mmCIF file of C-alpha atoms in Angstrom:
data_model
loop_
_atom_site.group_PDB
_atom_site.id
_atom_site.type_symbol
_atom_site.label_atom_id
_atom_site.label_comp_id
_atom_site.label_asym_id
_atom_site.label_seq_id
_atom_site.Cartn_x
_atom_site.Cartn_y
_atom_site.Cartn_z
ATOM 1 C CA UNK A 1239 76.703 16.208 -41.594
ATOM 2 C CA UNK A 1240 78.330 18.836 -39.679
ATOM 3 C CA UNK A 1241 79.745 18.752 -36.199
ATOM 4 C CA UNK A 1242 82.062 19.808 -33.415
ATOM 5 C CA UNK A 1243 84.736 17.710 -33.420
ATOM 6 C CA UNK A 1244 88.216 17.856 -31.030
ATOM 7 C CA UNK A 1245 90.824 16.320 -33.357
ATOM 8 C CA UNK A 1246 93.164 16.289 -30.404
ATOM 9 C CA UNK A 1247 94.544 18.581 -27.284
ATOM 10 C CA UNK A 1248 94.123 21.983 -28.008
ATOM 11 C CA UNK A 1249 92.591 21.878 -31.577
ATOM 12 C CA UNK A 1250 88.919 22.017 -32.343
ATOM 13 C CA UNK A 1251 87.528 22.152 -36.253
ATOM 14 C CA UNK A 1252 83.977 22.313 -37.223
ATOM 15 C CA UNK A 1253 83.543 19.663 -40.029
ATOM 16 C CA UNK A 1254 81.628 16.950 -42.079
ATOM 17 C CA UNK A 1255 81.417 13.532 -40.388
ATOM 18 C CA UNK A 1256 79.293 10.661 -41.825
ATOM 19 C CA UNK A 1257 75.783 10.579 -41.364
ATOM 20 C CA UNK A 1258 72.639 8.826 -42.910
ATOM 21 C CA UNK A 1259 71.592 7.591 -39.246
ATOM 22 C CA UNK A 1260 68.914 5.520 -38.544
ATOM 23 C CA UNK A 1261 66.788 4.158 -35.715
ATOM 24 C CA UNK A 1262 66.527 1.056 -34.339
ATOM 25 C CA UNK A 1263 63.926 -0.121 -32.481
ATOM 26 C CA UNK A 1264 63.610 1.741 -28.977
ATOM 27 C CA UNK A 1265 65.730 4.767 -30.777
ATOM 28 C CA UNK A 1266 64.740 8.227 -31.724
ATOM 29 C CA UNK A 1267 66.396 10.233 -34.272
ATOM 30 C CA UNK A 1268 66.969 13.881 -33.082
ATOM 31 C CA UNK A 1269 68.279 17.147 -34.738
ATOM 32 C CA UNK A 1270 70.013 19.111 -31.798
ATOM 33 C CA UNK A 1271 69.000 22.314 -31.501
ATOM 34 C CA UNK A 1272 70.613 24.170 -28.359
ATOM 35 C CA UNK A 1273 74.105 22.048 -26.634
ATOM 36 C CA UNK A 1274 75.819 23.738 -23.497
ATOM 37 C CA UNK A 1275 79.557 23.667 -23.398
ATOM 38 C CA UNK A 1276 80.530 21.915 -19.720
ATOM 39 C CA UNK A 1277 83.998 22.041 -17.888
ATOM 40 C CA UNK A 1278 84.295 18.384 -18.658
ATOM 41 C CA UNK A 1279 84.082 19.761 -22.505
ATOM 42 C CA UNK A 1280 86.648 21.811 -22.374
ATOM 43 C CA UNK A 1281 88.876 19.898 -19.591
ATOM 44 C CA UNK A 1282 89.365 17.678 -22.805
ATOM 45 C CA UNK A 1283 89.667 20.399 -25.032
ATOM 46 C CA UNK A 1284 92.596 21.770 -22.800
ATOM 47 C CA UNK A 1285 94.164 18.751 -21.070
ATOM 48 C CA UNK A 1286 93.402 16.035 -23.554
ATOM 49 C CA UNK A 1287 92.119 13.746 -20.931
ATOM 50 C CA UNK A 1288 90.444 13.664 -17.297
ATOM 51 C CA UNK A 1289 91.954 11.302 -15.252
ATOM 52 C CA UNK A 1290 91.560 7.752 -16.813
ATOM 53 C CA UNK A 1291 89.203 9.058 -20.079
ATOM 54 C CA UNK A 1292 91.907 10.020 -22.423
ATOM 55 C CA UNK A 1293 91.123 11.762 -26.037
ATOM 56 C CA UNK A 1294 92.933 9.413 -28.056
ATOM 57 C CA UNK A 1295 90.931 9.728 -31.386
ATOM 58 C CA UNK A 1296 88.969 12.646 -33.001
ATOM 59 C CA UNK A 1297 86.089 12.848 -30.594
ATOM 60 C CA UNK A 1298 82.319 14.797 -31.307
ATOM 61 C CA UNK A 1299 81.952 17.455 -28.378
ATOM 62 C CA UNK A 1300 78.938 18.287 -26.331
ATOM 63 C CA UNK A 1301 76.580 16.593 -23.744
ATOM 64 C CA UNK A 1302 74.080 18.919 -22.821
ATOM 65 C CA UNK A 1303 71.392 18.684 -25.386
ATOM 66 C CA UNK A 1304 67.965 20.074 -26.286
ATOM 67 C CA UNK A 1305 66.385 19.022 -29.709
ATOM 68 C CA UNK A 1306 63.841 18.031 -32.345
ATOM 69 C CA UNK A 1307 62.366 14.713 -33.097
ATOM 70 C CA UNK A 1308 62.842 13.367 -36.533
ATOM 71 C CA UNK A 1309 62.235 10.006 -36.516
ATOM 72 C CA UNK A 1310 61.103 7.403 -34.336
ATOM 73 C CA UNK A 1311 62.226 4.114 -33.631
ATOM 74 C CA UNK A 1312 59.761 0.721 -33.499
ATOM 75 C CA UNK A 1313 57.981 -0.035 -30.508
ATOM 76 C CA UNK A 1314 58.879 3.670 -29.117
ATOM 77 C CA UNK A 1315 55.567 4.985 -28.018
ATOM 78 C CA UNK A 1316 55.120 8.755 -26.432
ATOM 79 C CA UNK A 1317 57.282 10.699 -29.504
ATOM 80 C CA UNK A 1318 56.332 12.242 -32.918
ATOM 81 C CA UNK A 1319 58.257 13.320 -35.157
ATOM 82 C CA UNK A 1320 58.184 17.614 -34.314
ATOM 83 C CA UNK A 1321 58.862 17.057 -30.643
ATOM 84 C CA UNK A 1322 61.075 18.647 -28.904
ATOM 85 C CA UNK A 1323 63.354 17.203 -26.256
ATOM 86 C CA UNK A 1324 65.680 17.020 -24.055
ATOM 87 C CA UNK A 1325 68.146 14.413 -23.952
ATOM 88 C CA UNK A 1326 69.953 12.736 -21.094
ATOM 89 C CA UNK A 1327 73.525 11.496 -21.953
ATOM 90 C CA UNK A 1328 74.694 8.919 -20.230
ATOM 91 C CA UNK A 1329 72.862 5.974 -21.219
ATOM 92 C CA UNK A 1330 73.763 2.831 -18.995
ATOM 93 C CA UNK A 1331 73.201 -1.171 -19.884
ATOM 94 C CA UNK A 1332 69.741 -1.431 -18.568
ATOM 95 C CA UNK A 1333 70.601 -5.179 -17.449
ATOM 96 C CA UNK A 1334 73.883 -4.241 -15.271
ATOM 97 C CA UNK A 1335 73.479 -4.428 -11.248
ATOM 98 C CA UNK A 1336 74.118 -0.815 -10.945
ATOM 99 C CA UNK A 1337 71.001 -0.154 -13.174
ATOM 100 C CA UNK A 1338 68.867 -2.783 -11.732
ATOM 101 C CA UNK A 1339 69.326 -1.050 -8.640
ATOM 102 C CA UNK A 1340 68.625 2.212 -9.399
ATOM 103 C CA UNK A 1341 71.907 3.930 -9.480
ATOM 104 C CA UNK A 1342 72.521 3.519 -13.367
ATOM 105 C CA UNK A 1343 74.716 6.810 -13.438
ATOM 106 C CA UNK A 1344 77.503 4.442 -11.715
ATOM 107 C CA UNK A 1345 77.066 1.844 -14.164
ATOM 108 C CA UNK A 1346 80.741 1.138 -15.298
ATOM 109 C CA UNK A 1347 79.478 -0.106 -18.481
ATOM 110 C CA UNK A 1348 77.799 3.341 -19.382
ATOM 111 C CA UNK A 1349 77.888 5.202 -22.852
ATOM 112 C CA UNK A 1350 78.274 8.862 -22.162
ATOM 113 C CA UNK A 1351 77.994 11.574 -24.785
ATOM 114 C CA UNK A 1352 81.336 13.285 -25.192
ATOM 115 C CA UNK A 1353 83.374 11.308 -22.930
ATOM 116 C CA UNK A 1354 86.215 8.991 -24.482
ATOM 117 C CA UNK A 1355 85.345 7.513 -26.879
ATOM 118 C CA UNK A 1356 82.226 8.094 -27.265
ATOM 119 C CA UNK A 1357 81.075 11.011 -29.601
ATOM 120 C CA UNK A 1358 79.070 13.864 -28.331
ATOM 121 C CA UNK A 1359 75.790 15.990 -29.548
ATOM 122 C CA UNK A 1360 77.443 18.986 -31.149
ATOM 123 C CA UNK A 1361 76.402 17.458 -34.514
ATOM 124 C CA UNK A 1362 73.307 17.751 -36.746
ATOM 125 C CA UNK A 1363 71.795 14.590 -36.008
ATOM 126 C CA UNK A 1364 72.237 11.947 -33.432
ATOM 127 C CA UNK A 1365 70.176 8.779 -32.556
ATOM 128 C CA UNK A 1366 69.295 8.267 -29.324
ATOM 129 C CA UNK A 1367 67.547 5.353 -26.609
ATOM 130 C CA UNK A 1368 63.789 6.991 -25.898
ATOM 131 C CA UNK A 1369 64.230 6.036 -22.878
ATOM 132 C CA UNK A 1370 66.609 8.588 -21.956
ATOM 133 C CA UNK A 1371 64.842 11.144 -23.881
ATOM 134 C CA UNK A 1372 61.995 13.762 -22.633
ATOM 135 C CA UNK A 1373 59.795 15.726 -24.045
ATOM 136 C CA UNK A 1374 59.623 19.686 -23.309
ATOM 137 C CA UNK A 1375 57.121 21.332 -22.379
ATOM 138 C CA UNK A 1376 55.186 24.518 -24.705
ATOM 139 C CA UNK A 1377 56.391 27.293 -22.007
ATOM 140 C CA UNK A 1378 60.411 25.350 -21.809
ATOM 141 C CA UNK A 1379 62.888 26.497 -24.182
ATOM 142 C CA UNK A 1380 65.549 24.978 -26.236
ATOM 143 C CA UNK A 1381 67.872 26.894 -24.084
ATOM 144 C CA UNK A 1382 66.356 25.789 -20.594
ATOM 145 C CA UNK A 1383 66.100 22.392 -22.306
ATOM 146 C CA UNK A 1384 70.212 22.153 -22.800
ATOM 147 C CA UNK A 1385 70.360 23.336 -19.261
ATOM 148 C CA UNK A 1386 68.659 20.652 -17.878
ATOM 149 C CA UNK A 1387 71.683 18.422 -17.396
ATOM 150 C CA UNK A 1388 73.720 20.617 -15.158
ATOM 151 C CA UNK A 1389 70.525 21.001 -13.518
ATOM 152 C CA UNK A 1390 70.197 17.469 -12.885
ATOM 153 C CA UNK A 1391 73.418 17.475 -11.096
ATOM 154 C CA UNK A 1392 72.030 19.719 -8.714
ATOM 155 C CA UNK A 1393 68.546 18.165 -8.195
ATOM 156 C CA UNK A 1394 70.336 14.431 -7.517
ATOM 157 C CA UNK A 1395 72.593 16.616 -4.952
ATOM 158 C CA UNK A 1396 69.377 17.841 -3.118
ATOM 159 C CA UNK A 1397 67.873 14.821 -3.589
ATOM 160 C CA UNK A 1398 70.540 12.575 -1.951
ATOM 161 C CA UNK A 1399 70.962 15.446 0.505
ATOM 162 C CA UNK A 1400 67.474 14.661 1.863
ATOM 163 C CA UNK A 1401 66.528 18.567 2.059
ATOM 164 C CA UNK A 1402 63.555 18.877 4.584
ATOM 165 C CA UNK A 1403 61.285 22.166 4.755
ATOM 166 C CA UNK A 1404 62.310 24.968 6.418
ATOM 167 C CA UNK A 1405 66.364 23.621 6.408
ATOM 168 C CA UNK A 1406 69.174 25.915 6.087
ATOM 169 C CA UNK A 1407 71.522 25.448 3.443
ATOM 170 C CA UNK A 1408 75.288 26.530 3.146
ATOM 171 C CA UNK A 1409 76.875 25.857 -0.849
ATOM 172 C CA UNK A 1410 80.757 26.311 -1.650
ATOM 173 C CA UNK A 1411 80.998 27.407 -5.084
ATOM 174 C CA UNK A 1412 79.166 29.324 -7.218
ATOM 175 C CA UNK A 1413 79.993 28.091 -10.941
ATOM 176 C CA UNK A 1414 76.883 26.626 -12.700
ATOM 177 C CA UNK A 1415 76.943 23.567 -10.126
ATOM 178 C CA UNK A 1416 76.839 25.261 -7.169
ATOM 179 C CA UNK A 1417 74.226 27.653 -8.636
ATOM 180 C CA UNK A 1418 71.688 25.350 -9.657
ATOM 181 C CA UNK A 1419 72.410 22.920 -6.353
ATOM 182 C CA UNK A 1420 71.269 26.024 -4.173
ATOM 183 C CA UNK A 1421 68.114 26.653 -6.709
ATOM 184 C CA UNK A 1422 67.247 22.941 -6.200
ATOM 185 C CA UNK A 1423 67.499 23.310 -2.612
ATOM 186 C CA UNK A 1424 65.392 26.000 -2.482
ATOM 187 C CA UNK A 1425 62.888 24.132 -4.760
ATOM 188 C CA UNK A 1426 63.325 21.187 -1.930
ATOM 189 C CA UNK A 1427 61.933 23.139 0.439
ATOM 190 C CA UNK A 1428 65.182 24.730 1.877
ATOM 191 C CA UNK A 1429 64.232 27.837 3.676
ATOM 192 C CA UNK A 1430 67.794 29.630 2.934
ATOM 193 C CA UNK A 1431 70.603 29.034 1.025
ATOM 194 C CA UNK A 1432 74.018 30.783 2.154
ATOM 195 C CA UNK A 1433 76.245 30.444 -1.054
ATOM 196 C CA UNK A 1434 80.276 31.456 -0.870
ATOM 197 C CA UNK A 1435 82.332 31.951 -3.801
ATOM 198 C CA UNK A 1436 85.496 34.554 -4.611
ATOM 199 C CA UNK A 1437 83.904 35.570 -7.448
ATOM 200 C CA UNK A 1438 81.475 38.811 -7.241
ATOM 201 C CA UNK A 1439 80.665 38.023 -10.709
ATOM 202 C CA UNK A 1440 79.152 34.373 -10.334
ATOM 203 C CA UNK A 1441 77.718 35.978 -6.863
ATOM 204 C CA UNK A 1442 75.840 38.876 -8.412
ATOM 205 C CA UNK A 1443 74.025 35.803 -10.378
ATOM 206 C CA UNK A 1444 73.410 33.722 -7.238
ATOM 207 C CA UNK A 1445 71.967 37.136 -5.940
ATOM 208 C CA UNK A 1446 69.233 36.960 -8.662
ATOM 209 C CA UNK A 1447 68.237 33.490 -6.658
ATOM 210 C CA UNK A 1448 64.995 33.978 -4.630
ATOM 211 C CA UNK A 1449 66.100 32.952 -1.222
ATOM 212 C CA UNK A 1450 69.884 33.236 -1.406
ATOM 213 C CA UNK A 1451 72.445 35.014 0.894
ATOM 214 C CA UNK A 1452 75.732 35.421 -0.993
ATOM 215 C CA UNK A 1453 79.596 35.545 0.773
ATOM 216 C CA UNK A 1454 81.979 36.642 -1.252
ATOM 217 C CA UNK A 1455 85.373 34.691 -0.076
ATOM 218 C CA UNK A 1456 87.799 37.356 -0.666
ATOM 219 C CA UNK A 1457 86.297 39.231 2.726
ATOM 220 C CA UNK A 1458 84.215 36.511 4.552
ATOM 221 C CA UNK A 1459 84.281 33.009 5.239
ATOM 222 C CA UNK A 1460 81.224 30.821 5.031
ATOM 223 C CA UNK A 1461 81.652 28.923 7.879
ATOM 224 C CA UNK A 1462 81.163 32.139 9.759
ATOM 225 C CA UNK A 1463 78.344 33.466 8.068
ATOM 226 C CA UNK A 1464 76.648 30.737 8.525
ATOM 227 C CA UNK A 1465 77.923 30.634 11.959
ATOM 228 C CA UNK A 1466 75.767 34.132 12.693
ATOM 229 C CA UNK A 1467 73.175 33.180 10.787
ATOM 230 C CA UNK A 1468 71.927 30.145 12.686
ATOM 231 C CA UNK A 1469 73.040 31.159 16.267
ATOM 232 C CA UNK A 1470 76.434 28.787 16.117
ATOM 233 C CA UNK A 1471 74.458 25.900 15.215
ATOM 234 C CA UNK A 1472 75.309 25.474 11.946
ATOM 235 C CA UNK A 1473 73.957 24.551 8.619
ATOM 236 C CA UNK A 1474 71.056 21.401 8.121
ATOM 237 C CA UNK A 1475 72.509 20.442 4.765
ATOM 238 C CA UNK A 1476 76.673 21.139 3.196
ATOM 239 C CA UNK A 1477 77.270 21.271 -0.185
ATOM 240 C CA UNK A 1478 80.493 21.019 -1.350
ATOM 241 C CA UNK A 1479 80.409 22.112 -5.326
ATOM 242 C CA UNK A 1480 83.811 23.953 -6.251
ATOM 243 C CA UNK A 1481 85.954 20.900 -6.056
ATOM 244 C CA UNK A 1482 89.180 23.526 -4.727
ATOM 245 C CA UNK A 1483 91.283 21.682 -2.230
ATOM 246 C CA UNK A 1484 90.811 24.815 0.429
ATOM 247 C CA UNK A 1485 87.124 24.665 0.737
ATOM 248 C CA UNK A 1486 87.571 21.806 2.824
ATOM 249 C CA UNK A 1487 89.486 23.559 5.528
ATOM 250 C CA UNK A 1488 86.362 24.860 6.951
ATOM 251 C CA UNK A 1489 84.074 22.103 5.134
ATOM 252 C CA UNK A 1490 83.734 20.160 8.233
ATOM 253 C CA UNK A 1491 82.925 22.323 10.750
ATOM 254 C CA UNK A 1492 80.062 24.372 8.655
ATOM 255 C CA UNK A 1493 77.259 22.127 9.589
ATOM 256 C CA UNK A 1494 75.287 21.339 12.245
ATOM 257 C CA UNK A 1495 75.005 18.410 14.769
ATOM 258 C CA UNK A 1496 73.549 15.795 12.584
ATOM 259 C CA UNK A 1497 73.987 17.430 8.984
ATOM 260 C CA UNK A 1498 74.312 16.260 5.582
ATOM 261 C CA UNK A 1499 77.527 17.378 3.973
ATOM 262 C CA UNK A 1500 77.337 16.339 0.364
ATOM 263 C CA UNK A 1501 80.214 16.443 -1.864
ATOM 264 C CA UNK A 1502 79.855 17.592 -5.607
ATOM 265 C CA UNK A 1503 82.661 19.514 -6.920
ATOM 266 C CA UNK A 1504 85.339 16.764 -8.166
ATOM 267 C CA UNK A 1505 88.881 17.539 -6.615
ATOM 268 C CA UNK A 1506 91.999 16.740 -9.224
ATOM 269 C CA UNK A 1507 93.902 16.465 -5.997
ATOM 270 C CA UNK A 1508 93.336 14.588 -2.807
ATOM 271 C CA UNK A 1509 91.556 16.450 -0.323
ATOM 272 C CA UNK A 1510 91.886 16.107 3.924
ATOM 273 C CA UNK A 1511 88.692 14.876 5.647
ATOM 274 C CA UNK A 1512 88.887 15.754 9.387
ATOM 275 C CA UNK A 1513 87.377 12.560 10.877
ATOM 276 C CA UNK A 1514 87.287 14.275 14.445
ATOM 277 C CA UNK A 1515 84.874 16.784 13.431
ATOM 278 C CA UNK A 1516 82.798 14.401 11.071
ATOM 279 C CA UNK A 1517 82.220 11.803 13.868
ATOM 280 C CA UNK A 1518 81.745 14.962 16.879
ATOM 281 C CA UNK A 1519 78.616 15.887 14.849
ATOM 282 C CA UNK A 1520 77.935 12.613 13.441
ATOM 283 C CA UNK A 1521 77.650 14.292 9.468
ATOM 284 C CA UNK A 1522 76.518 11.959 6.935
ATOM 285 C CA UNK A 1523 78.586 12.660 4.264
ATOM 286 C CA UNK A 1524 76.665 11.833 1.153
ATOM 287 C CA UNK A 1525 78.385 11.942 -2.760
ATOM 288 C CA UNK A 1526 77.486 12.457 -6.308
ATOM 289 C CA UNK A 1527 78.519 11.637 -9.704
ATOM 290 C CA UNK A 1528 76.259 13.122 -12.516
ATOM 291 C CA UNK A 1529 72.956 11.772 -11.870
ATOM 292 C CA UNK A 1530 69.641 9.063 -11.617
ATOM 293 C CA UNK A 1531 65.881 9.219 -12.047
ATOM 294 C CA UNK A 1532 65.947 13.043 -11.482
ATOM 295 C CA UNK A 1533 65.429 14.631 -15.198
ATOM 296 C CA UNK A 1534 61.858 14.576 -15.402
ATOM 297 C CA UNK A 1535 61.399 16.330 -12.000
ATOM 298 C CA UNK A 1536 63.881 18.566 -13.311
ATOM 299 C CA UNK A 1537 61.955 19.668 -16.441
ATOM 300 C CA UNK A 1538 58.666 19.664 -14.362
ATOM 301 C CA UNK A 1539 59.668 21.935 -11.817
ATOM 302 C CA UNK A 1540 61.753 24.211 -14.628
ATOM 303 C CA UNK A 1541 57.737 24.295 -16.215
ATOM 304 C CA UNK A 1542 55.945 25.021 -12.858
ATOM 305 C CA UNK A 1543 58.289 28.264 -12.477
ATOM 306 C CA UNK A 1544 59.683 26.823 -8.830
ATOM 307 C CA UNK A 1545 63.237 27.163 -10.915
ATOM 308 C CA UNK A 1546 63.974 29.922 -13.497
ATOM 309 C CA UNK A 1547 66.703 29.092 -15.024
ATOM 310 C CA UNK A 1548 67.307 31.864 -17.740
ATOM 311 C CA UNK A 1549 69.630 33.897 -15.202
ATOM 312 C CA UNK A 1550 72.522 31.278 -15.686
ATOM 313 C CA UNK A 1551 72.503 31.610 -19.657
ATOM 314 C CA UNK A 1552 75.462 34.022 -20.644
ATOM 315 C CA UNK A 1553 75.683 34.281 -23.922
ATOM 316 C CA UNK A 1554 74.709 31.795 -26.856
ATOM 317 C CA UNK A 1555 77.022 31.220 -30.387
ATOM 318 C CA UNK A 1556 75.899 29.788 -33.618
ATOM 319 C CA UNK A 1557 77.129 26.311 -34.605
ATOM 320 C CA UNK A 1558 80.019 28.569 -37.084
ATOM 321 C CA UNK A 1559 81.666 30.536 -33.884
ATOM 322 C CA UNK A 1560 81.607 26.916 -32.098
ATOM 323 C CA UNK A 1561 85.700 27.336 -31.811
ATOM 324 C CA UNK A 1562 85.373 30.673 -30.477
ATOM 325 C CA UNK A 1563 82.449 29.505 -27.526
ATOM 326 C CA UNK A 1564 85.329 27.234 -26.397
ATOM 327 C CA UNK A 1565 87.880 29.736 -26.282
ATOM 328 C CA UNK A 1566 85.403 31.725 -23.948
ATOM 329 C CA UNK A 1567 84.692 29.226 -22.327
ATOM 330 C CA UNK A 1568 88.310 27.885 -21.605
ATOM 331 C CA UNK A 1569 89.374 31.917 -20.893
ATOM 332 C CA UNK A 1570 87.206 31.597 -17.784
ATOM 333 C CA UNK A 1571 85.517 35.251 -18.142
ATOM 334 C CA UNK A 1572 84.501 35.942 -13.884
ATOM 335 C CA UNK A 1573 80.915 36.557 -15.312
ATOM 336 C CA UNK A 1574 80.076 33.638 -17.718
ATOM 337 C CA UNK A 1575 77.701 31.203 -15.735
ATOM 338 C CA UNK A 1576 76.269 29.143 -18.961
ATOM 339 C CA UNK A 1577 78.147 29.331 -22.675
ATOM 340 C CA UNK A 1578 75.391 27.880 -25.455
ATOM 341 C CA UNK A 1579 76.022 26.622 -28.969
ATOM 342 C CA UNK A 1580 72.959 26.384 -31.394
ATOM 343 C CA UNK A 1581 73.149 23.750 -34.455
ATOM 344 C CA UNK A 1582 70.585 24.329 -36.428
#
């Protein structure tokens, strides 16, 4: 069958890989239809590794998956063959602490698509635990489906971040993170969200955000638009989604006495945490790495139309250009929020 596969740094080839897959019991077989191409994607497409996950063998791209059912496993009940899905990717041991416990996306034993060396979804068929599969519903498309794993990012963000009605929200960064953070917000029950980025591009989409005040960073600085906007109180809930060193300069001092700052981007380099200011307005500084329990809500609230998340889809390639969707991707066009490979 064919699939996206990075033979090593720098060199991606669509080819055949073995296939004639079959379920086990608790498995479904899927066809992907519609796979997003993450940062993470092509970190390893341009670096080779990120930080201790290092590409050492041809490795099967892609973790952000919407499908078709085509077989299911024994003792799976809720699927049919025809569904269509969406499919989480990091599937922990079920039995670990970390699981047992709720928090199974910090399970150091878990099996993540497209992270070394485990292969990813950009391939005709996959199998995959039930479990960690959902089904989609009539008015969600393959598209939205694939998009529901950055989204989850976001929604485990707001959830952790505790967002109360009628709080105001300040995000740093506007790449597909930060944008779908602030629409979760929002769906929380934020009644503003005050997003900053340098880019105009990635800010004319945030514009297109019921509820959002945009700052572009090459003229303003958030902490002072948020400053004016809340009387120099400051903002109920912080989050931190660009991962650049300088957005903590201000980071600190952006929310208000007793705020949630919750940090989302991933810094490659150490950052500086100014205690002083984190104890003077006692912040609870909350953090996240992918996600836990949040993709169903994420898919329900995608269906209810509290998020829309077509805005955030750039442009989508066929499975043949896959190569060329990474280039674009690894380019870094200002405007692209969302790159999108089909397989079938």
């Amino acid at each position: 069958m064919k699939a996206v596969v990075l033979e090593k740094q720098h060199e991606i080839n669509i080819r055949e890989i073995p296939g004639g897959l079959s379920c086990g019991p608790g498995q479904l077989r899927i066809a992907p239809h519609t796979v997003g191409i993450c940062g993470s994607d092509v970190h390893y497409y341009t670096h080779g590794r990120i930080g201790r996950y290092v590409v050492e063998a041809p490795m099967v791209l892609g973790h952000e998956a919407s499908g078709v059912v085509l077989e299911v496993g024994q003792d799976v009940e809720g699927f049919a063959v025809g569904d269509r899905v969406a499919m989480e990717p990091g599937v922990p041991d079920t039995s670990s602490r970390a699981a047992l416990a709720g928090m199974y996306n910090v399970d150091p034993a878990v099996s993540f698509w497209a992270t070394p060396p485990v292969d990813g979804c950009l391939v005709e068929e996959v199998i995959h635990p039930a479990a960690f599969t959902y089904r989609l519903p009539d008015g969600v498309s393959f598209a939205e489906g694939a998009l529901m794993e950055p989204l989850a990012v976001g929604m485990h963000a707001a959830t952790k971040a505790r967002i109360s009605p009628g709080d105001v929200v300040a995000v740093s960064g506007a790449g597909t993170i930060g944008l779908l953070t602030a629409a979760s917000a929002l769906a929380g029950g934020a009644s503003k969200v005050i997003i900053s980025d340098f880019s105009s591009a990635k800010l004319e989409v945030a514009a297109r955000i019921p509820g959002t005040l945009c700052v572009d960073g090459q003229d303003q600085r958030l902490l002072d638009v948020v400053s004016e906007q809340t009387a120099g109180w400051g903002a109920d809930v912080v989050f931190e989604c660009s991962g650049h060193p300088s957005a903590y300069d201000d980071l600190w001092k952006i929310g208000a006495p007793g705020n949630r700052t919750v940090l989302v981007g991933i810094p490659v380099d150490p950052v500086s945490i100014d205690v002083t200011e984190v104890q003077a307005r006692e912040t609870t500084i909350e953090n996240v790495f992918r996600y836990a329990n949040v993709y169903q809500r994420a898919i329900d609230l995608v269906a209810a139309g509290r998020i829309d998340l077509k805005p955030f889809i750039t442009e989508t390639f066929d499975m043949d250009h896959a190569v060329e969707a990474f280039e674009r991707v690894a380019e870094g066009r200002p405007g692209d929020i969302k790159i999108q490979i089909t397989v079938g």
